[in-house]
Amino acid sequence: MAALTSRHPFNLYYSGGEYVKICGSQDGYFPDFGHHIVNEMGGIWLHPIKLLDGFWLKVTDLDRGIAVWSRADGFTNEPWGTRFDYDHGLGHIPVRIDRMQFAPELEKGMAAHYRLQAYGKGVTRLRLELLARTDLRPVWFSDEIGILDGARDEAQVLTPRRVLVKDSDHEWYAMIGSDLPGEEIAVGPELYGPEFTAGNGCGVAYAAEIELAEREEFEFRLIVAGSYVSREACEQSYQVIEAGHGAMLEEKRRLYEQVQRRAELSVEGEDRFTEMFKWVKWNNQWLVQTVDGVGRGLTAGGPTYPWWFGCDNTYSLQGVLAVGDAQLAKDTLNLILEKSEEANGNGRIVHEVTTMGAVSNPGNTQETAHYITFLWEIFSWTGDEELLRRHYEYAVKGIEWLLGEMDPDGDLFPSGYGIIEIAGLNMELIDSAVYTAQALKAMAKMSGYLGDLERTAKYKELADRASRAVNEVFWMEEEGLFADAVASKRDIAPKVDYMVSLAEQQGLSGYRDYVENLLETADQDEHDQGWLLNKNWVIVTPMEAGIADPQKAERALKTMRSSTFIGEYGTYLAGIYQQGTMTISTGVHAVAEAANGYPDQALELLERMGRSFSRVLPGSFSEMSPDYGCVVQAWTIYAMAVPVVRHFFGIRPAAYEKKLILAPKLPRAWEGRSCELKQVVVGDAEFDIRLKEVDGHLHAVIHNPGGWQVEVQWDGMTKISQGTRIEVIM
């Protein structure tokens, strides 16, 4: 497996297993940062609780009288963990240190391995002090449901090299231990390392003196385990990790090799692109979070959004399916459904669920529609009828909620917040309207498959009406674009001052003149019409979802291929501001281009997005391009995998029919090159697909061990084949 290095010491990293997440800076420290829980988002977390603020190593040269808190000057990101090099971080102490750390995938703890090597002449006498700082506290939004951080962390020394710490008010535990020689130990709330950290924590420090001859090595470990249930569970986790961390590391490496091989992409001459594709799959695994008693699912981003979202996952899980992890998609979708049933019960899909199981936002309009659309997507990839039936009745309620409570005027455009949550702009927004039309199409397919034929006819009729309405009402002929929102002049006018204040906060001058000009040229006060208030990226969703009429789609995409909408790193969040860029805005735009037959433009957008790869965390894309927000974000898997798998390779699964459709649209840059996707998982089958376009002809080889029917579409032609190895030239 590949590893990527960095020498940006103050940048953050994020890694972990399904239970424990580790976040610090690339110099090996653990600075306070964060806004959800002020100054508490880093450290070591066993969601829904934090275990440690961090840990640090102090090295004292006893003969030279030099004492240094070791600070790494080299960072290496591995898929399975992280490594730190201290070649120059000890000043004049003639010792090199490397530190390797990882969290076992399915255990509630982590291990850090230190190796020291002396390079000075003669004997080097050292004092080592390994200090960990606990901070047992709950995840964000716990205060609102009455779960408060205890007044202090209480430590109990079990042995000179093992300490148990408990939150004073809860059954939350951390155990910190080491195999440093000796018995010197210090414990207390006043003990800090080189960084003062917030919270009601406790310091645990182990110390030892050693002697090293030239080139002699010395190794020791830090083991941390935790529990949000009981002391017994914490002790058991510690014992398991202490005894088996070596085997667990090998097990974790094998897991990440499996992730790499699943939907493994190779394109001749595109090493950087395929490297990004590989790392995005690994990034995705870092974000899987399991909490006993709550569930397992894909979290939105680390370290700022380490919990579950309806909106983010309706994008991210499309990419998860494309790279073959159907179980994660199912687990996440079931978690979102269960929390939606608990919090709402009326078909509305929740927006945000913390790892404590608390719903902080009952749901924006867009995500209910998007969830319903995704149900047909996951069924197409998995053929899991039990899952479909489990979710279908709630989806029926979801449509009723969208077209009932949220659509009082009956125009098939539900009101409320969409993907872009700008306070006050809870109107009839383009993304909610588009995904509602798409959801109705999905409901027609689902109800038809399940034999609910009365609803099938109803949903088909509503889907046709909703699609026509989007094209008629949201389309702005003079602009050649779809509108951000539909509203009357009377509804927009009171929001002007607030929108202007937002624009001024972003340093945009002249916005008042822009929006007042829109008002002056608008129709009558009572008449609903389209408004381009910000030229938000979501105006590309009609093309992404296949709702836009072909002529409108062609014109809108052409209009959006300009510097108004696209910057150095991809698609702006808002063309008016031309400031923020996200992998999701760029990804949806790329999908829209590819879905409408423009793979070259889609690839160009992905290459722009690729300019931010490894800018902050080696091997990852930041939440906000190029270099701020979360250091890893789940919906980047949508941005990379959906254009490549569903559109460049043209994979259209129908697992419920044991059928695979291939309708590739390869970028011209890939013409004449061998393009392969191995271990493409659809239902219970796996496919290896190799494509090559030469002089306008497609050469396709499909390894099809399950003997499914494969339909290849190319340049208006169709060939249907069945067999374990299929070769097609068209």
XYZ file of C-alpha atoms in Angstrom:
730
model
C 0.000 0.000 0.000
C 1.079 3.538 -0.716
C 1.971 6.099 1.950
C 2.135 9.864 1.515
C 4.366 12.244 3.457
C 4.114 15.861 4.556
C 6.195 18.562 6.178
C 3.381 20.901 7.170
C 3.596 20.416 10.953
C 0.628 22.528 12.010
C -1.849 20.890 9.620
C -4.269 18.390 11.124
C -4.576 14.680 10.466
C -7.518 12.323 11.057
C -7.439 8.561 11.264
C -8.945 5.697 13.193
C -10.959 2.517 13.235
C -14.710 2.084 13.317
C -14.789 2.912 17.040
C -11.877 5.216 17.850
C -10.854 8.366 15.953
C -7.535 10.159 16.415
C -6.987 13.774 15.444
C -3.955 15.947 16.101
C -1.435 18.044 14.225
C 1.190 16.649 11.897
C 3.987 17.552 14.313
C 2.661 14.899 16.690
C 0.978 17.392 19.021
C -2.698 17.765 19.933
C -3.709 21.433 19.816
C -7.083 22.609 21.070
C -9.429 23.608 18.254
C -13.046 23.380 17.189
C -16.313 25.274 17.376
C -19.024 22.652 17.946
C -17.368 21.918 21.271
C -15.037 24.844 21.702
C -11.402 23.680 21.715
C -12.424 20.026 22.119
C -12.760 18.518 18.625
C -9.276 16.988 18.505
C -7.623 14.255 20.554
C -8.729 10.634 20.852
C -12.458 9.969 20.640
C -14.442 6.822 21.330
C -17.741 8.211 20.170
C -19.923 9.388 21.763
C -17.261 10.310 24.333
C -13.794 11.753 24.232
C -11.001 9.788 25.902
C -7.854 11.905 25.666
C -6.893 15.449 24.775
C -3.619 13.896 23.608
C -0.278 12.413 24.586
C 3.294 13.716 24.443
C 6.851 12.502 25.013
C 9.517 14.493 26.863
C 13.157 13.496 26.354
C 15.922 14.668 28.698
C 19.622 14.140 27.965
C 20.932 13.582 31.485
C 24.571 14.320 30.619
C 24.020 17.364 28.428
C 21.286 18.842 30.614
C 18.889 19.272 27.684
C 15.141 18.579 28.014
C 12.802 18.665 24.992
C 9.173 17.875 24.440
C 9.596 15.924 21.201
C 8.022 17.515 18.152
C 7.931 15.670 14.830
C 9.458 17.212 11.730
C 8.129 14.544 9.376
C 4.639 13.068 8.984
C 3.609 10.050 6.933
C -0.015 9.193 6.298
C -0.680 5.508 5.875
C -4.126 4.203 4.950
C -4.210 2.238 8.212
C -2.624 4.809 10.567
C 0.020 7.502 10.909
C 3.777 7.764 11.423
C 5.904 10.608 12.800
C 9.643 11.157 12.396
C 11.677 13.184 14.894
C 14.972 13.469 13.005
C 15.647 17.051 14.087
C 12.915 17.577 16.667
C 15.186 16.884 19.659
C 17.699 19.639 19.076
C 21.167 18.613 20.275
C 20.075 15.340 21.868
C 21.725 12.656 19.679
C 18.626 10.478 19.308
C 16.199 9.839 16.467
C 12.613 8.856 17.208
C 9.835 7.485 15.099
C 6.295 6.971 16.301
C 3.666 4.786 14.665
C 0.062 4.838 15.826
C -3.201 3.251 14.778
C -6.633 2.365 16.072
C -7.663 -1.278 15.580
C -10.640 -1.404 13.257
C -13.090 -3.057 15.638
C -11.668 -2.438 19.124
C -12.302 0.453 21.490
C -8.802 1.824 21.788
C -5.526 2.654 20.073
C -1.816 1.931 20.257
C 1.256 4.108 19.709
C 4.663 2.537 19.151
C 7.839 4.548 19.806
C 11.300 3.580 18.587
C 14.417 5.496 19.647
C 17.861 5.140 18.104
C 20.969 6.818 19.493
C 23.541 8.188 17.047
C 25.955 9.920 19.473
C 29.356 8.541 20.364
C 29.524 6.464 23.510
C 26.550 6.065 25.805
C 23.563 8.414 25.769
C 21.675 8.555 29.058
C 18.054 9.588 28.726
C 15.062 10.284 30.896
C 11.757 9.611 29.103
C 8.454 11.031 30.298
C 5.318 9.851 28.498
C 2.342 11.998 29.458
C -1.296 11.505 28.484
C -4.092 13.923 29.298
C -7.611 12.522 29.683
C -10.778 14.478 28.984
C -13.806 12.242 29.410
C -16.660 14.327 28.012
C -19.623 13.803 25.672
C -20.016 14.671 22.024
C -21.579 17.935 20.809
C -25.302 18.535 21.419
C -25.301 16.291 24.483
C -25.986 19.241 26.797
C -29.265 19.825 24.954
C -30.480 16.333 25.854
C -29.330 16.585 29.475
C -26.026 14.685 29.282
C -23.421 16.965 30.833
C -19.689 16.595 31.301
C -18.734 15.554 34.805
C -16.944 18.008 37.072
C -13.654 16.078 36.938
C -11.857 12.961 35.766
C -10.927 10.668 38.643
C -7.795 8.536 38.322
C -7.002 5.220 39.964
C -3.497 3.760 39.714
C -3.926 0.034 39.131
C -0.235 -0.713 38.625
C 2.785 1.568 38.110
C 2.162 1.233 34.367
C -1.612 1.151 34.162
C -4.097 3.837 35.207
C -7.887 3.806 35.037
C -9.680 7.155 34.739
C -13.431 7.666 35.222
C -15.695 10.632 34.625
C -17.016 11.732 38.008
C -20.679 11.656 36.933
C -20.899 8.894 34.328
C -19.811 5.351 33.566
C -17.213 6.658 31.104
C -13.737 5.195 31.378
C -10.289 5.473 29.876
C -7.370 3.199 30.618
C -3.856 4.392 29.815
C -0.868 2.107 30.024
C 2.681 1.664 28.798
C 5.498 -0.868 28.831
C 8.151 1.712 29.722
C 10.509 0.113 32.270
C 10.408 1.079 35.916
C 7.668 2.212 38.256
C 7.871 6.010 38.307
C 4.418 7.503 37.805
C 2.556 10.770 38.428
C -1.187 11.367 38.243
C -3.250 14.505 38.768
C -5.390 17.222 37.210
C -2.471 19.684 37.381
C -0.261 17.594 35.051
C 0.070 18.985 31.527
C 2.428 18.392 28.642
C 3.747 21.075 26.296
C 0.202 22.154 25.403
C -2.364 23.419 27.874
C -5.633 21.718 26.910
C -9.184 22.663 27.807
C -11.563 20.515 29.820
C -11.891 18.756 33.153
C -9.200 16.187 32.475
C -6.434 14.478 34.350
C -2.755 13.986 33.539
C -1.074 10.572 33.648
C 2.727 10.530 33.328
C 5.079 7.557 33.164
C 8.837 8.117 33.472
C 11.928 5.965 32.982
C 15.682 6.358 32.623
C 17.549 4.391 29.953
C 21.030 4.169 28.451
C 21.684 3.703 24.731
C 24.952 2.877 23.026
C 25.621 4.322 19.559
C 23.049 2.952 17.071
C 21.281 1.042 19.811
C 17.494 1.022 19.603
C 14.864 1.122 22.319
C 11.133 0.553 21.842
C 8.077 1.087 23.990
C 4.337 1.486 23.566
C 1.370 3.513 24.772
C -1.938 1.650 24.944
C -5.250 3.474 25.388
C -8.682 1.898 25.743
C -12.082 3.224 26.727
C -15.706 2.474 27.374
C -18.933 4.450 27.524
C -20.592 1.519 29.346
C -18.547 0.087 32.210
C -15.178 -0.373 33.847
C -15.223 -4.058 32.955
C -15.671 -3.287 29.264
C -12.816 -0.778 29.364
C -10.455 -3.236 31.052
C -11.373 -5.969 28.606
C -10.680 -3.723 25.599
C -7.333 -2.747 27.088
C -6.292 -6.333 27.642
C -7.278 -7.335 24.111
C -5.337 -4.452 22.528
C -2.310 -4.868 24.786
C -2.044 -8.563 23.938
C -2.951 -8.384 20.265
C -2.034 -4.973 18.828
C 0.549 -6.476 16.462
C -1.931 -8.905 14.937
C -4.560 -6.153 14.840
C -2.234 -3.944 12.822
C -1.714 -6.700 10.252
C -5.445 -7.312 10.170
C -6.059 -3.638 9.539
C -3.498 -3.535 6.739
C -5.272 -6.466 5.077
C -8.604 -4.645 5.373
C -7.220 -1.593 3.599
C -5.743 -3.805 0.898
C -9.246 -5.220 0.370
C -10.662 -1.697 0.153
C -8.016 -0.876 -2.450
C -8.816 -3.928 -4.584
C -12.566 -3.344 -4.566
C -13.535 -1.217 -7.594
C -9.838 -0.872 -8.361
C -9.330 1.702 -11.109
C -6.440 1.772 -13.547
C -6.126 4.040 -16.565
C -2.960 4.055 -18.626
C -1.049 7.303 -18.157
C -3.355 8.574 -15.402
C -1.355 7.623 -12.319
C -2.280 10.717 -10.312
C -5.989 10.352 -11.050
C -6.027 6.682 -10.098
C -4.029 7.492 -6.950
C -6.697 9.999 -5.929
C -9.410 7.425 -6.619
C -7.644 4.887 -4.412
C -7.137 7.297 -1.511
C -10.734 8.500 -1.575
C -11.807 4.909 -0.923
C -9.421 4.741 2.022
C -10.609 8.142 3.273
C -14.115 6.762 3.258
C -13.140 3.912 5.564
C -11.708 6.392 8.093
C -15.155 7.958 8.386
C -17.088 4.790 9.238
C -18.346 5.114 12.812
C -19.864 2.390 14.973
C -21.499 3.196 18.315
C -22.928 0.311 20.310
C -26.620 0.848 20.895
C -26.909 3.513 18.193
C -25.652 2.006 14.958
C -23.016 1.950 12.241
C -22.760 4.422 9.424
C -20.696 6.801 7.356
C -20.005 10.097 9.112
C -19.792 13.372 7.215
C -16.257 14.576 7.867
C -13.346 14.637 10.239
C -12.715 16.228 12.603
C -15.503 18.815 12.520
C -18.530 16.682 11.569
C -17.849 13.212 13.025
C -21.514 12.174 13.065
C -24.247 11.217 10.622
C -26.203 13.350 8.148
C -29.181 12.659 5.932
C -28.059 15.121 3.281
C -24.396 14.157 3.122
C -25.140 10.456 2.976
C -27.642 10.643 0.142
C -24.674 11.853 -1.908
C -21.872 9.878 -0.265
C -23.630 6.524 -0.327
C -24.015 6.712 -4.091
C -20.234 6.667 -4.252
C -20.066 3.949 -1.588
C -22.221 1.698 -3.766
C -20.120 2.506 -6.809
C -16.966 1.295 -5.032
C -18.653 -1.856 -3.777
C -19.366 -1.420 -0.063
C -23.057 -2.258 -0.062
C -23.065 -3.235 3.616
C -21.921 0.225 4.689
C -24.608 1.801 2.505
C -27.273 -0.429 4.054
C -26.083 0.138 7.619
C -26.003 3.905 7.162
C -29.394 4.055 5.490
C -30.953 1.934 8.245
C -29.474 4.196 10.925
C -30.880 7.297 9.212
C -34.294 5.646 8.867
C -34.410 4.539 12.517
C -33.527 8.010 13.764
C -36.045 9.591 11.391
C -38.788 7.289 12.659
C -37.893 8.127 16.263
C -37.576 11.893 15.795
C -40.257 12.514 13.181
C -42.302 9.471 12.224
C -44.062 11.334 9.414
C -41.742 10.540 6.509
C -39.357 13.399 7.132
C -35.688 12.410 7.025
C -33.426 13.815 9.719
C -30.589 16.147 8.838
C -28.086 15.588 11.644
C -27.645 12.802 14.194
C -24.883 12.927 16.795
C -23.084 9.827 17.965
C -25.025 10.094 21.222
C -28.078 9.320 19.087
C -29.521 12.832 19.407
C -31.169 14.538 16.436
C -30.108 18.168 16.350
C -32.041 19.076 13.195
C -35.194 17.110 12.246
C -34.474 17.516 8.547
C -34.298 19.902 5.634
C -36.738 19.515 2.772
C -34.233 18.376 0.188
C -32.960 15.361 2.080
C -36.305 13.603 2.357
C -36.684 13.706 -1.414
C -33.060 12.716 -1.934
C -33.367 9.772 0.481
C -36.363 8.434 -1.456
C -34.437 8.695 -4.713
C -31.518 6.841 -3.176
C -33.745 3.908 -2.155
C -34.129 2.885 -5.781
C -30.408 3.394 -6.324
C -29.442 1.044 -3.500
C -32.009 -1.518 -4.611
C -30.623 -1.404 -8.154
C -27.098 -2.077 -6.851
C -27.974 -4.711 -4.240
C -31.278 -6.311 -5.220
C -32.089 -6.375 -1.499
C -35.878 -6.627 -1.506
C -36.097 -6.893 2.273
C -34.309 -3.540 2.584
C -36.601 -2.000 -0.028
C -39.727 -3.160 1.774
C -38.336 -1.965 5.113
C -37.914 1.572 3.793
C -40.776 1.795 1.301
C -43.609 2.647 3.700
C -41.596 5.452 5.245
C -40.853 6.724 1.749
C -44.602 6.782 1.053
C -45.008 8.953 4.153
C -42.097 11.086 2.943
C -43.842 11.893 -0.319
C -47.010 12.767 1.587
C -45.013 15.084 3.860
C -43.258 16.768 0.923
C -46.423 17.308 -1.123
C -48.659 17.965 1.875
C -47.278 19.915 4.808
C -44.335 21.309 2.833
C -46.294 22.204 -0.322
C -49.381 24.094 0.812
C -49.900 25.766 -2.574
C -49.822 22.416 -4.400
C -47.332 23.424 -7.090
C -45.148 20.315 -6.440
C -42.320 22.537 -5.152
C -41.906 21.802 -1.426
C -40.781 24.749 0.666
C -38.034 24.799 3.273
C -34.274 24.681 3.489
C -32.315 22.737 0.922
C -28.670 21.751 0.726
C -27.534 25.336 1.164
C -28.749 26.356 4.603
C -28.847 30.141 4.424
C -30.948 31.484 7.274
C -34.173 33.029 6.020
C -34.009 31.450 2.567
C -36.405 28.606 3.349
C -38.357 28.956 0.129
C -39.194 26.785 -2.859
C -35.613 25.942 -3.770
C -34.277 24.308 -6.911
C -32.627 21.311 -5.254
C -35.749 20.397 -3.275
C -37.918 20.732 -6.381
C -35.559 18.660 -8.553
C -35.060 15.883 -6.044
C -38.826 15.738 -5.365
C -39.443 15.144 -9.077
C -36.684 12.536 -9.060
C -38.141 10.942 -5.906
C -41.543 10.606 -7.561
C -39.919 8.759 -10.465
C -38.180 6.461 -7.995
C -41.444 5.862 -6.131
C -43.139 4.872 -9.380
C -40.424 2.251 -9.972
C -40.472 0.983 -6.393
C -44.251 0.748 -6.149
C -44.361 -0.985 -9.529
C -41.805 -3.555 -8.461
C -43.623 -4.176 -5.171
C -47.017 -4.494 -6.891
C -48.479 -1.343 -5.355
C -50.019 -0.490 -8.715
C -52.523 2.139 -7.578
C -49.697 4.227 -6.240
C -47.587 3.501 -9.326
C -50.012 5.320 -11.612
C -50.282 8.204 -9.159
C -46.512 8.598 -8.807
C -45.915 8.443 -12.551
C -48.433 11.199 -13.136
C -46.995 13.348 -10.361
C -43.425 12.746 -11.560
C -44.292 13.913 -15.066
C -46.019 17.008 -13.712
C -43.190 17.838 -11.316
C -40.542 17.465 -14.024
C -42.478 19.687 -16.411
C -43.002 22.262 -13.659
C -39.269 22.460 -12.900
C -38.530 23.076 -16.571
C -41.300 25.634 -16.938
C -41.119 27.621 -13.702
C -37.458 27.462 -12.663
C -36.068 27.988 -16.159
C -34.803 31.521 -16.883
C -34.620 31.910 -20.638
C -32.662 35.149 -20.722
C -30.006 33.792 -18.385
C -29.852 30.331 -19.902
C -29.925 28.924 -16.363
C -32.242 27.401 -13.817
C -33.193 29.660 -10.899
C -32.057 29.279 -7.288
C -35.603 29.636 -5.987
C -39.203 30.301 -6.936
C -41.108 32.945 -4.966
C -43.224 36.042 -5.388
C -41.791 39.548 -5.320
C -43.674 40.078 -2.064
C -41.834 37.132 -0.475
C -38.381 38.252 -1.637
C -38.549 41.960 -0.726
C -38.423 41.503 3.087
C -35.319 39.320 2.773
C -33.218 41.859 0.861
C -31.528 43.515 3.847
C -30.526 40.159 5.282
C -29.164 38.896 1.954
C -27.209 42.108 1.508
C -25.704 41.756 4.979
C -24.548 38.216 4.091
C -22.988 39.489 0.881
C -21.200 42.299 2.698
C -19.837 39.823 5.240
C -18.269 38.012 2.278
C -16.754 41.257 1.033
C -19.101 41.503 -1.962
C -19.992 45.056 -2.926
C -22.830 45.987 -5.248
C -25.118 43.138 -4.205
C -27.893 45.513 -3.101
C -27.966 47.058 -6.556
C -28.060 43.569 -8.088
C -30.987 42.281 -6.033
C -32.942 45.557 -6.208
C -32.626 45.413 -9.993
C -34.143 41.932 -9.839
C -37.049 43.324 -7.825
C -37.600 46.217 -10.219
C -37.858 43.924 -13.232
C -39.974 41.304 -11.445
C -43.624 40.545 -12.182
C -46.610 41.274 -9.979
C -46.245 40.842 -6.219
C -48.449 37.745 -6.021
C -46.925 35.867 -8.961
C -44.357 33.109 -8.288
C -41.291 33.347 -10.513
C -37.693 32.251 -10.668
C -34.922 34.164 -8.867
C -31.169 33.960 -9.381
C -30.344 35.317 -5.958
C -26.866 33.832 -5.562
C -26.357 31.545 -8.579
C -25.831 28.723 -6.119
C -24.177 25.537 -7.365
C -27.411 23.598 -6.875
C -28.799 25.118 -10.069
C -26.869 22.305 -11.762
C -29.079 19.638 -10.094
C -31.698 19.513 -12.902
C -28.926 18.240 -15.178
C -27.407 15.970 -12.539
C -30.771 14.328 -11.829
C -31.880 14.010 -15.450
C -34.858 16.328 -14.915
C -33.816 19.122 -17.315
C -35.128 19.044 -20.873
C -32.218 18.169 -23.213
C -32.103 21.602 -24.851
C -32.213 23.391 -21.515
C -29.596 21.041 -20.100
C -27.238 21.724 -22.997
C -27.643 25.474 -22.703
C -27.386 25.608 -18.897
C -24.248 23.465 -18.821
C -22.679 25.631 -21.510
C -23.530 28.762 -19.507
C -22.002 27.284 -16.371
C -18.680 26.527 -18.114
C -17.464 29.999 -17.296
C -15.402 31.830 -14.714
C -18.641 32.964 -13.064
C -19.210 29.422 -11.835
C -15.853 27.641 -12.059
C -12.617 28.583 -10.335
C -9.185 27.071 -9.970
C -10.351 24.195 -7.748
C -13.777 23.521 -9.212
C -17.313 24.836 -8.941
C -18.013 27.776 -6.650
C -20.677 27.399 -3.993
C -22.232 30.583 -5.345
C -21.426 32.275 -8.635
C -22.275 35.649 -7.124
C -19.568 35.350 -4.457
C -16.996 33.291 -6.392
C -15.277 32.344 -3.159
C -15.973 28.961 -1.592
C -15.523 25.662 -3.424
C -16.366 22.185 -2.176
C -15.823 18.719 -3.550
C -19.613 18.274 -3.547
C -20.312 21.345 -5.686
C -17.616 20.264 -8.133
C -18.715 16.631 -7.976
C -22.383 17.283 -8.705
C -21.359 19.563 -11.563
C -19.091 16.809 -12.935
C -21.908 14.263 -12.693
C -24.231 16.660 -14.515
C -21.729 17.045 -17.350
C -21.075 13.311 -17.602
C -24.747 12.347 -17.364
C -25.562 14.632 -20.279
C -22.852 13.276 -22.541
C -19.935 15.597 -21.749
C -17.261 13.383 -20.156
C -14.431 15.732 -21.186
C -15.923 18.598 -19.212
C -16.593 16.268 -16.281
C -12.984 15.107 -16.231
C -11.760 18.685 -16.439
C -13.776 19.544 -13.317
C -12.372 16.532 -11.459
C -8.855 17.543 -12.438
C -9.506 21.005 -10.992
C -10.721 19.342 -7.807
C -7.565 17.238 -7.847
C -5.413 20.353 -7.443
C -6.417 20.376 -3.774
C -5.466 16.720 -3.212
C -2.965 16.371 -0.328
C -2.826 20.135 0.247
C -3.574 19.733 3.973
C -3.611 16.025 4.749
C -1.558 13.789 2.446
C -3.929 11.503 0.589
C -7.076 13.520 1.208
C -9.261 16.373 -0.022
C -10.357 19.043 2.435
C -14.021 19.884 2.972
C -13.466 23.339 1.466
C -11.107 23.545 -1.497
C -8.237 23.845 -1.421
C -7.271 23.803 2.229
C -9.797 24.445 4.986
C -12.673 22.839 6.852
C -12.611 19.119 7.583
C -9.402 17.455 6.434
C -11.427 14.553 5.051
C -15.009 14.662 3.775
C -17.304 11.754 2.942
C -19.077 13.158 -0.088
C -15.795 13.342 -1.977
C -16.460 9.644 -2.743
C -19.529 10.809 -4.679
C -17.458 13.364 -6.581
C -14.826 10.807 -7.624
C -16.684 7.519 -7.930
C -20.027 8.450 -9.476
C -18.639 10.208 -12.588
C -16.101 7.428 -13.128
C -18.166 4.326 -12.379
C -21.675 5.334 -13.437
C -20.756 7.539 -16.378
C -17.224 7.099 -17.761
C -17.575 3.310 -17.464
C -21.354 3.618 -17.829
C -22.267 1.020 -15.203
C -26.027 0.811 -14.707
C -26.822 -2.010 -12.295
C -30.054 -3.993 -12.149
C -29.181 -6.503 -9.428
C -32.848 -7.409 -8.940
C -32.801 -8.787 -12.515
C -29.225 -10.149 -12.367
C -28.382 -7.797 -15.181
C -25.637 -5.255 -15.824
C -25.844 -2.487 -18.401
C -22.660 -0.835 -19.663
C -23.113 2.447 -21.501
C -19.622 3.999 -21.324
C -18.754 7.567 -22.226
C -14.990 7.773 -21.971
C -13.209 11.140 -21.946
C -11.169 11.891 -25.055
C -8.076 12.128 -22.874
C -8.464 8.401 -22.196
C -8.908 7.425 -25.845
C -6.542 4.667 -26.950
C -5.766 3.767 -23.331
C -6.708 0.670 -21.427
C -9.251 1.576 -18.728
C -10.011 -1.036 -16.082
C -12.294 -1.415 -13.096
C -11.735 -4.617 -11.159
C -13.996 -6.180 -8.545
C -17.064 -4.124 -9.351
C -19.664 -5.442 -6.881
C -23.318 -5.597 -7.936
C -25.636 -7.697 -5.813
C -23.876 -10.990 -5.151
C -21.768 -10.732 -8.320
C -18.366 -9.268 -9.114
C -17.226 -7.977 -12.493
C -13.851 -7.062 -13.946
C -14.335 -4.572 -16.763
C -11.717 -3.474 -19.282
C -12.560 -0.831 -21.868
C -10.608 0.763 -24.674
C -11.776 3.236 -27.270
C -9.860 3.232 -30.565
C -10.920 5.357 -33.543
C -14.453 5.641 -32.242
C -14.832 1.904 -31.636
C -15.243 0.300 -28.230
C -13.293 -2.785 -27.200
C -14.799 -4.241 -24.015
C -13.838 -7.316 -22.015
C -16.045 -8.228 -19.070
C -15.208 -11.012 -16.651
C -18.580 -12.157 -15.387
C -18.139 -15.201 -13.098
C -21.803 -15.179 -12.104
C -22.947 -15.459 -15.714
C -25.251 -12.451 -15.498
C -26.755 -10.883 -18.589
C -24.595 -7.978 -19.741
C -25.913 -5.331 -22.119
C -23.337 -3.070 -23.760
C -24.511 0.184 -25.349
C -22.231 2.214 -27.592
C -22.856 4.842 -30.230
C -26.512 3.921 -30.683
C -25.837 0.171 -30.814
C -26.681 -2.506 -28.245
C -25.223 -5.966 -27.713
C -26.580 -8.404 -25.144
C -24.352 -11.229 -23.974
C -24.197 -13.859 -21.278
C -21.196 -15.883 -20.171
C -18.324 -15.857 -17.741
C -16.105 -13.916 -20.164
C -17.627 -11.479 -22.588
C -15.687 -9.696 -25.308
C -17.397 -7.029 -27.372
C -16.180 -4.829 -30.223
C -18.600 -2.123 -31.361
